[in-house]
Each structure stands twice: as C-alpha cells, then as structure tokens.
mmCIF file of C-alpha atoms in Angstrom:
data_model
loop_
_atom_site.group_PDB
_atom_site.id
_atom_site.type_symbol
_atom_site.label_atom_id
_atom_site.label_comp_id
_atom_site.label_asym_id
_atom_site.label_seq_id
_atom_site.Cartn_x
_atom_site.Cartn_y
_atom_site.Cartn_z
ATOM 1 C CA UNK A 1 60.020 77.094 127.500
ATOM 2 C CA UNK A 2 57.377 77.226 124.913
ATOM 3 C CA UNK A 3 53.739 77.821 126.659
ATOM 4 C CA UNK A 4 52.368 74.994 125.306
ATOM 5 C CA UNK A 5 54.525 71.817 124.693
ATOM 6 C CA UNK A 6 53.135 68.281 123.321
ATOM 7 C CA UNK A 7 54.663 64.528 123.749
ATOM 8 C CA UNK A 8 56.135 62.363 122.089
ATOM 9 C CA UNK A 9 57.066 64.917 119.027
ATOM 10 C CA UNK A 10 56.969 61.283 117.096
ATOM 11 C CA UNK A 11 54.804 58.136 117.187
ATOM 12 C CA UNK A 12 54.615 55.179 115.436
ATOM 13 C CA UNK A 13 52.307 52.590 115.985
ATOM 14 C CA UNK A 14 50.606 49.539 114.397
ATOM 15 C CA UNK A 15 47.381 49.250 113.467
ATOM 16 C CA UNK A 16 44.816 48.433 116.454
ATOM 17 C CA UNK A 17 46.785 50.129 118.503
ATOM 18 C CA UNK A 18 45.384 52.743 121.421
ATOM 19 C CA UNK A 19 46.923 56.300 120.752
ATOM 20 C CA UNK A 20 47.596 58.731 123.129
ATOM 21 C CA UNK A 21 48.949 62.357 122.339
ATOM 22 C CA UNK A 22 49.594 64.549 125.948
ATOM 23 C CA UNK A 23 49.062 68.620 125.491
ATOM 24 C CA UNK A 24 50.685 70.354 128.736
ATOM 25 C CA UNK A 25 49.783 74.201 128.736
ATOM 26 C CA UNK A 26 51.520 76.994 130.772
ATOM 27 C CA UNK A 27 49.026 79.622 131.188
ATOM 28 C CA UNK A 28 45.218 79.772 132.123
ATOM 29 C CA UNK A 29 43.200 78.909 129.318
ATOM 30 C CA UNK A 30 39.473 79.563 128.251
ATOM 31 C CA UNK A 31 39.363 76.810 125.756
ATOM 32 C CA UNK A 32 42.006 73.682 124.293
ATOM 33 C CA UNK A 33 41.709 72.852 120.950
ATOM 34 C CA UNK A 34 42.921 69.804 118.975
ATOM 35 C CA UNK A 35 43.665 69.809 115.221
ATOM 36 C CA UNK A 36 44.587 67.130 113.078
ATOM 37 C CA UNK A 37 46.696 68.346 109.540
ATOM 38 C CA UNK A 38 47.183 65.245 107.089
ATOM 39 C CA UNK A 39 50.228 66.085 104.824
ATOM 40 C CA UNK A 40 50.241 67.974 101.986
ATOM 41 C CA UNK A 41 46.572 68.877 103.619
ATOM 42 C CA UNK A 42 44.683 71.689 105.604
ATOM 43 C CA UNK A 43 44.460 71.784 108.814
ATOM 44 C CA UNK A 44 40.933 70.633 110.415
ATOM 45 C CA UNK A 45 39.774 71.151 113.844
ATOM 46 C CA UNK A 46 38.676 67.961 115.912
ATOM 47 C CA UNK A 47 37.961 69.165 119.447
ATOM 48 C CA UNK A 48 37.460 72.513 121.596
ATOM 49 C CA UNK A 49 36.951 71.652 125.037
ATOM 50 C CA UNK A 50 37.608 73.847 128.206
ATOM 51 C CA UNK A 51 36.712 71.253 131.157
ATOM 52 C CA UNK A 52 36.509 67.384 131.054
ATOM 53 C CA UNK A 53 36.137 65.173 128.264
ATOM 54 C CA UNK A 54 34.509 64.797 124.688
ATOM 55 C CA UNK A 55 34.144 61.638 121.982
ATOM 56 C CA UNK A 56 33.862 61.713 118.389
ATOM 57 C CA UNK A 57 33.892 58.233 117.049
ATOM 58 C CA UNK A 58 36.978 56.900 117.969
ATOM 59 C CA UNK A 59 38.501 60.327 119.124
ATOM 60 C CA UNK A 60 38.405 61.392 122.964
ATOM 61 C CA UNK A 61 39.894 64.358 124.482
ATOM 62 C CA UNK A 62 40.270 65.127 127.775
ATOM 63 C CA UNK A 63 41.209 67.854 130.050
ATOM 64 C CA UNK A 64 41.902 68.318 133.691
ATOM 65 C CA UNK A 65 42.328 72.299 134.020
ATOM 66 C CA UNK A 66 44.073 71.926 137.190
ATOM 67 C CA UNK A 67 46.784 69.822 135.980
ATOM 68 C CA UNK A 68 46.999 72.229 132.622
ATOM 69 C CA UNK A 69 47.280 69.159 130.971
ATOM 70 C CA UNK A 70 45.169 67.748 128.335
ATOM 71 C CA UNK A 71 45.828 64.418 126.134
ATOM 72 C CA UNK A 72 43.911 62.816 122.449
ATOM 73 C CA UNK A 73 43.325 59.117 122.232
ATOM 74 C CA UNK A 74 42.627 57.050 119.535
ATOM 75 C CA UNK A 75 41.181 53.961 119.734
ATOM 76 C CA UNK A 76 41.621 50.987 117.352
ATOM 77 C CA UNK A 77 44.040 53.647 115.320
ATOM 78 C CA UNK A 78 44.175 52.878 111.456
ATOM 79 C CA UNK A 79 46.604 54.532 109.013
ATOM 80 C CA UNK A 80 44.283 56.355 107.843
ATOM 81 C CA UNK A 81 44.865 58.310 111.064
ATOM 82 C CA UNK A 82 48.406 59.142 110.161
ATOM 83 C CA UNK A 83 48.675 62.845 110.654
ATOM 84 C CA UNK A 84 49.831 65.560 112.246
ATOM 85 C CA UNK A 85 47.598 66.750 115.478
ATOM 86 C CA UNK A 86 48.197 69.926 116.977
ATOM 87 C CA UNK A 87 47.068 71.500 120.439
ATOM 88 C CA UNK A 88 46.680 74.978 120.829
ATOM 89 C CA UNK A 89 45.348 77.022 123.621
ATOM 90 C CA UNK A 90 43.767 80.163 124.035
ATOM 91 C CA UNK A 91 44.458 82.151 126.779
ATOM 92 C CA UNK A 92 41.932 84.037 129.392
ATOM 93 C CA UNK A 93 40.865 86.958 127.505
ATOM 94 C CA UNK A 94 42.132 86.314 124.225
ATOM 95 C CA UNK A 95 41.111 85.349 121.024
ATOM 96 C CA UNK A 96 44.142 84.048 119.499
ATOM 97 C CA UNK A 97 45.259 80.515 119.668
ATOM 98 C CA UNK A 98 49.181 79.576 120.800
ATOM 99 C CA UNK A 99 49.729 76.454 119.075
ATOM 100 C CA UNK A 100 52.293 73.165 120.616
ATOM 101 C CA UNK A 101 54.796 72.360 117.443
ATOM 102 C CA UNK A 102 52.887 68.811 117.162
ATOM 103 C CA UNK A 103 52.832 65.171 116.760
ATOM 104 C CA UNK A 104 53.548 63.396 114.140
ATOM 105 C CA UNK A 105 51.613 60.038 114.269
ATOM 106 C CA UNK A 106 51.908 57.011 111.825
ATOM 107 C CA UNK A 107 49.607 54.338 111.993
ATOM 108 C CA UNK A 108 51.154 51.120 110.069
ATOM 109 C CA UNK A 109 49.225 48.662 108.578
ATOM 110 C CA UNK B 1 29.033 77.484 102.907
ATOM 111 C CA UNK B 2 32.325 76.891 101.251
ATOM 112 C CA UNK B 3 34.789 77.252 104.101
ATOM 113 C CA UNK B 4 37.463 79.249 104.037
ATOM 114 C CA UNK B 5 38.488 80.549 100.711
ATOM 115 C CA UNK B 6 42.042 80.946 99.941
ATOM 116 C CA UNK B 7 43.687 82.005 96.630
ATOM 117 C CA UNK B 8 46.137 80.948 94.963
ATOM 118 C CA UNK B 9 47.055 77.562 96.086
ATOM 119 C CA UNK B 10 50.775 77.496 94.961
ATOM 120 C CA UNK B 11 52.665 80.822 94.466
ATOM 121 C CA UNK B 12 56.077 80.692 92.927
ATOM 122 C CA UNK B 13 58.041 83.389 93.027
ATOM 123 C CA UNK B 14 61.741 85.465 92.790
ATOM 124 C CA UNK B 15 62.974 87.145 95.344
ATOM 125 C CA UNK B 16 62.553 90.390 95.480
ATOM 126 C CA UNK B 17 59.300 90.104 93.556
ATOM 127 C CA UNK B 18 55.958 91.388 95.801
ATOM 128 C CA UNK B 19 53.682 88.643 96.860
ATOM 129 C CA UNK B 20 49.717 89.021 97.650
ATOM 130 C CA UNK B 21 47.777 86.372 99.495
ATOM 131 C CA UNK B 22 44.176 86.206 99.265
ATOM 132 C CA UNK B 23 41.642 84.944 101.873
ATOM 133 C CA UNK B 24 37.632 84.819 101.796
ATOM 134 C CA UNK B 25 36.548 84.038 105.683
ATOM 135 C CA UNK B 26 32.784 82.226 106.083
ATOM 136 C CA UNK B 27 30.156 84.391 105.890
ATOM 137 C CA UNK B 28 29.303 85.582 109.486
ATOM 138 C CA UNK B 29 32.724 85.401 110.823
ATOM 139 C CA UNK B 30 33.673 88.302 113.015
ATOM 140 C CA UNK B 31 37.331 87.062 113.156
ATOM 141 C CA UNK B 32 39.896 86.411 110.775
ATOM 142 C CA UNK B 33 43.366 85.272 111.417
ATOM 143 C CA UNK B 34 46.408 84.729 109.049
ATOM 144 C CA UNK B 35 49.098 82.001 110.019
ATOM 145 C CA UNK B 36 52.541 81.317 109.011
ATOM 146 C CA UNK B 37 54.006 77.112 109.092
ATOM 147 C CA UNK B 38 57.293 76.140 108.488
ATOM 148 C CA UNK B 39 58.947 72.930 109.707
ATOM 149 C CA UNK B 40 61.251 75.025 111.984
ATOM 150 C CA UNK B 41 58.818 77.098 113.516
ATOM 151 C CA UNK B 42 55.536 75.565 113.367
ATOM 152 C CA UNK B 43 52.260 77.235 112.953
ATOM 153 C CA UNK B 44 52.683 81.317 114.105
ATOM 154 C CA UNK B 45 50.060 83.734 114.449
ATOM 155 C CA UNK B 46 50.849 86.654 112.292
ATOM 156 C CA UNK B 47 47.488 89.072 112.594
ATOM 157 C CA UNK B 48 44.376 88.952 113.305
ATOM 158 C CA UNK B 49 41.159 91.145 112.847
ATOM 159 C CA UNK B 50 38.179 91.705 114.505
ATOM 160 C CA UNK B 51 35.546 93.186 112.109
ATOM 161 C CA UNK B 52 37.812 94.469 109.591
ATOM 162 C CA UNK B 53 40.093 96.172 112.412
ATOM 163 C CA UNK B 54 43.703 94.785 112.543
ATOM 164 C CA UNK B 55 43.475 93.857 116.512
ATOM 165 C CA UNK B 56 47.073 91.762 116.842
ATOM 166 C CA UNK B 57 50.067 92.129 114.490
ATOM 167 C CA UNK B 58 52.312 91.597 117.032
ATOM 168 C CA UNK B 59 53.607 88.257 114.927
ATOM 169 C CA UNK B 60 53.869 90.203 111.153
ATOM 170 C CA UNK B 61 57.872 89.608 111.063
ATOM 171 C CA UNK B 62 59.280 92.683 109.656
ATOM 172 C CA UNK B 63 57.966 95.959 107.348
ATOM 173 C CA UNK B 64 57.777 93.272 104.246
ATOM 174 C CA UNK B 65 54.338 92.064 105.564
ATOM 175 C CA UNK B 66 51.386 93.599 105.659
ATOM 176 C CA UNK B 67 47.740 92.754 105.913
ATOM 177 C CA UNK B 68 44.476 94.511 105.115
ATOM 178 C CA UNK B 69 41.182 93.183 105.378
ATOM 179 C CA UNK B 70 38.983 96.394 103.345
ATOM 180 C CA UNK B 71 35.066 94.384 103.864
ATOM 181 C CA UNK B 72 33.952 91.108 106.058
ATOM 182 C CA UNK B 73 34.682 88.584 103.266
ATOM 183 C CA UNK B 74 38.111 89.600 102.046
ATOM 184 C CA UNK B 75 41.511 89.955 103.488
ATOM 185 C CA UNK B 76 44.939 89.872 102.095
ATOM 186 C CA UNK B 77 48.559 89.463 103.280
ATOM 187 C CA UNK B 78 50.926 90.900 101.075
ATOM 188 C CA UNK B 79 55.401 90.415 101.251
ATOM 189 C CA UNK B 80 57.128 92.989 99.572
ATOM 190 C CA UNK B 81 60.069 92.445 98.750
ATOM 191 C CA UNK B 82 60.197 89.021 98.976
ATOM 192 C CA UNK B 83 62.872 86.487 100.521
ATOM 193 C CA UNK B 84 63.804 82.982 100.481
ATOM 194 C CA UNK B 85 63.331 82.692 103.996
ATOM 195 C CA UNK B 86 59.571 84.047 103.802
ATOM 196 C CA UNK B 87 58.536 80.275 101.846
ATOM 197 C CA UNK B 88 56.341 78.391 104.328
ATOM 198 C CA UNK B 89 52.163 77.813 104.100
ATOM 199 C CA UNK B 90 50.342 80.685 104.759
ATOM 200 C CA UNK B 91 46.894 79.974 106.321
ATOM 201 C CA UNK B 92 43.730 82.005 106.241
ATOM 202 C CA UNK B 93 41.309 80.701 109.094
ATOM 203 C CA UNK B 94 37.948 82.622 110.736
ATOM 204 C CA UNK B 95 36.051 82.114 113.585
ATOM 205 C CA UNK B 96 32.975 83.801 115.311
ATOM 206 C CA UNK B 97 33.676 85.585 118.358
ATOM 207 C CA UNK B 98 34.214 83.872 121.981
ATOM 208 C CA UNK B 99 34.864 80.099 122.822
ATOM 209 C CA UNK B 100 34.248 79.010 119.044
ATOM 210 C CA UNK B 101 35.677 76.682 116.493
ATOM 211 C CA UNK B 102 38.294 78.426 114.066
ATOM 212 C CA UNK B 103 38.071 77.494 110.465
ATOM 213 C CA UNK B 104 41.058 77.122 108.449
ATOM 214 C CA UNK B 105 41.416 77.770 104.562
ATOM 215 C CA UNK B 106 43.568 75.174 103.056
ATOM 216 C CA UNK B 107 46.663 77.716 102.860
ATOM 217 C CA UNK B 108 49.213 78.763 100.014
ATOM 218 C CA UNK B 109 51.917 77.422 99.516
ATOM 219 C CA UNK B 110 54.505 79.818 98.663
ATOM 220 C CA UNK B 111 58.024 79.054 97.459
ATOM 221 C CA UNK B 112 60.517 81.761 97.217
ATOM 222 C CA UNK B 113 63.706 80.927 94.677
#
C-alpha cells in the first residue's frame, strides 16, 4: 500500500461542475501539498497546508489531520483546469516530499 | 528571480551514451531535489541536498546515476551508461528549509533509443 494514495485516478467532468480530488496519507505529516502539472508542462505548486483549510480563487484545500485525509475542490471548473494534480506529503522530520500517483482531471466544455 | 533553471529541455540520446542534466535552484535555496516521472511510476525522489551536501540518495536507481551539486546555484545528475528504460522527465526543484513551498524547474525530457 502506497503511503499516500489519491481518488478517483480519473475524472471527467463538464464545465460548471464542482471538483473534488481526495488525498488519504499513511503517516504523520508536517505539511500536505497540492500540485497541479498541465501536460506537456511543469509542475506548479497550488497549496501547502498542515491543518484546516485554504482558498485561492476558485481552489480550496482542506485537511483534517486526524482523519489523514485531505481533498482539492474546484468550483465552477473550466477546461482550462484540465490537469494533472498531485498530493504529496512530507513526513515528521523530513524534508522530502512522497508524492500520490495523481489525478487526471478533464474539464469539457 | 527566474525559477528554477533547468538545461537542456529535450535530450536525445543512444544507449550506452553518458547523459548530464543540469539544474540552477533560486537564489537562496538551501535545498535542492532531483525527481524522476514516468507514467508507470509517477514522480520519485531520487536525491536531495542540503547546502551542497548529498543528504538522501536513497532513490538514485543503480551505479549509472549520480548527482553532484559543486556551489549553491548548480547541480547536475548525470546516467552513465545510458538505457532505454532510464527515458522519463527529470525534474530539478528547490526549496528553503522547513515547512516551505518547493519550486520545480520545468524538467528534461530525456528519450533514450
């Protein structure tokens, strides 16, 4: 079992629609992050959060440390928000990241 | 500041044939980490360093890799030989130390033939 595993490995969704992305961890963290990778592109960090919730436009995460669980909405998704978004955790201690394999989202128009 | 600096973009290459990957990390960074993605195996941690110290090479696959980072804004991962099964995107990223953002490069592509 990987440490960290993300749902659904797939989503496809029309535009307008509310996104959510779910980030279950194994191990006790110091920080989550979320990245977002657009193909063919880099790789861009969106969030770092260790406890309870942050917005960015129409990007929220949220994490409940308890659970180990963590999950990235998007509200009113467009395709431009077709991507790849990535969690990755770093453990207590550490400075490496150990990264989920991923979901791949498409947003149709 | 520029971001992440990585060089070249798109390697080609025979098998057999040494390799050299080149990163530049944003000025300030303490930390500097090279990753490995592949569509099998996602994104893999293959070393890191901590001001110019290899700290983590516990992901460097075999004696083929290696990386050296010789001053604070330049580090390089080198295959030698090289295989078919080493083409993925290499990514450079740095970050400063303790609960902080890490910066990625925008990664080679390497293709091994």
């Amino acid at each position: 079992k990987n440490e960290v595993e993300q749902s659904p490995q797939n989503l496809t969704a029309q535009e307008g629609e509310f996104i959510t992305i779910n980030c279950s961890y194994s191990v006790g963290i110091s920080a989550l992050h979320w990245l977002q990778q657009h193909p063919g592109g880099g790789i861009v960090s969106l969030f770092m959060l260790s406890s309870g919730k942050k917005k960015h436009g129409r990007l929220i995460a949220t994490i409940n440390i308890q659970e180990k669980h963590s999950s990235l909405h998007i509200t009113a998704s467009h395709p431009r928000d077709s991507a790849v978004y990535i969690c990755a955790v770093r453990a207590w201690g550490a400075q490496k990241l150990v990264f989920g394999q991923g979901t791949r989202l498409t947003i149709n128009p | 500041d520029a971001g992440v600096i990585q060089s070249p973009r798109h390697e080609v290459t025979e098998m057999g044939q040494e390799v050299t990957l080149r990163c530049k990390p944003i000025s300030g960074h303490d930390y500097l980490f090279w990753y490995r993605q592949t569509m099998m195996r996602g994104l893999e941690l293959l070393i890191y360093f901590n001001n110019n110290v290899p700290i983590d090479d516990s992901g460097m696959p075999e004696d083929r890799f290696s990386a050296k980072m010789p001053n604070a804004s330049f580090s390089t991962l080198k295959i030698q030989p090289s295989e078919p099964r080493d083409s993925a995107v290499y990514f450079c990223a740095s970050s400063l130390r303790g609960p902080y953002e890490q910066y990625f490069g925008p990664g080679t592509r390497l293709t091994v033939t």
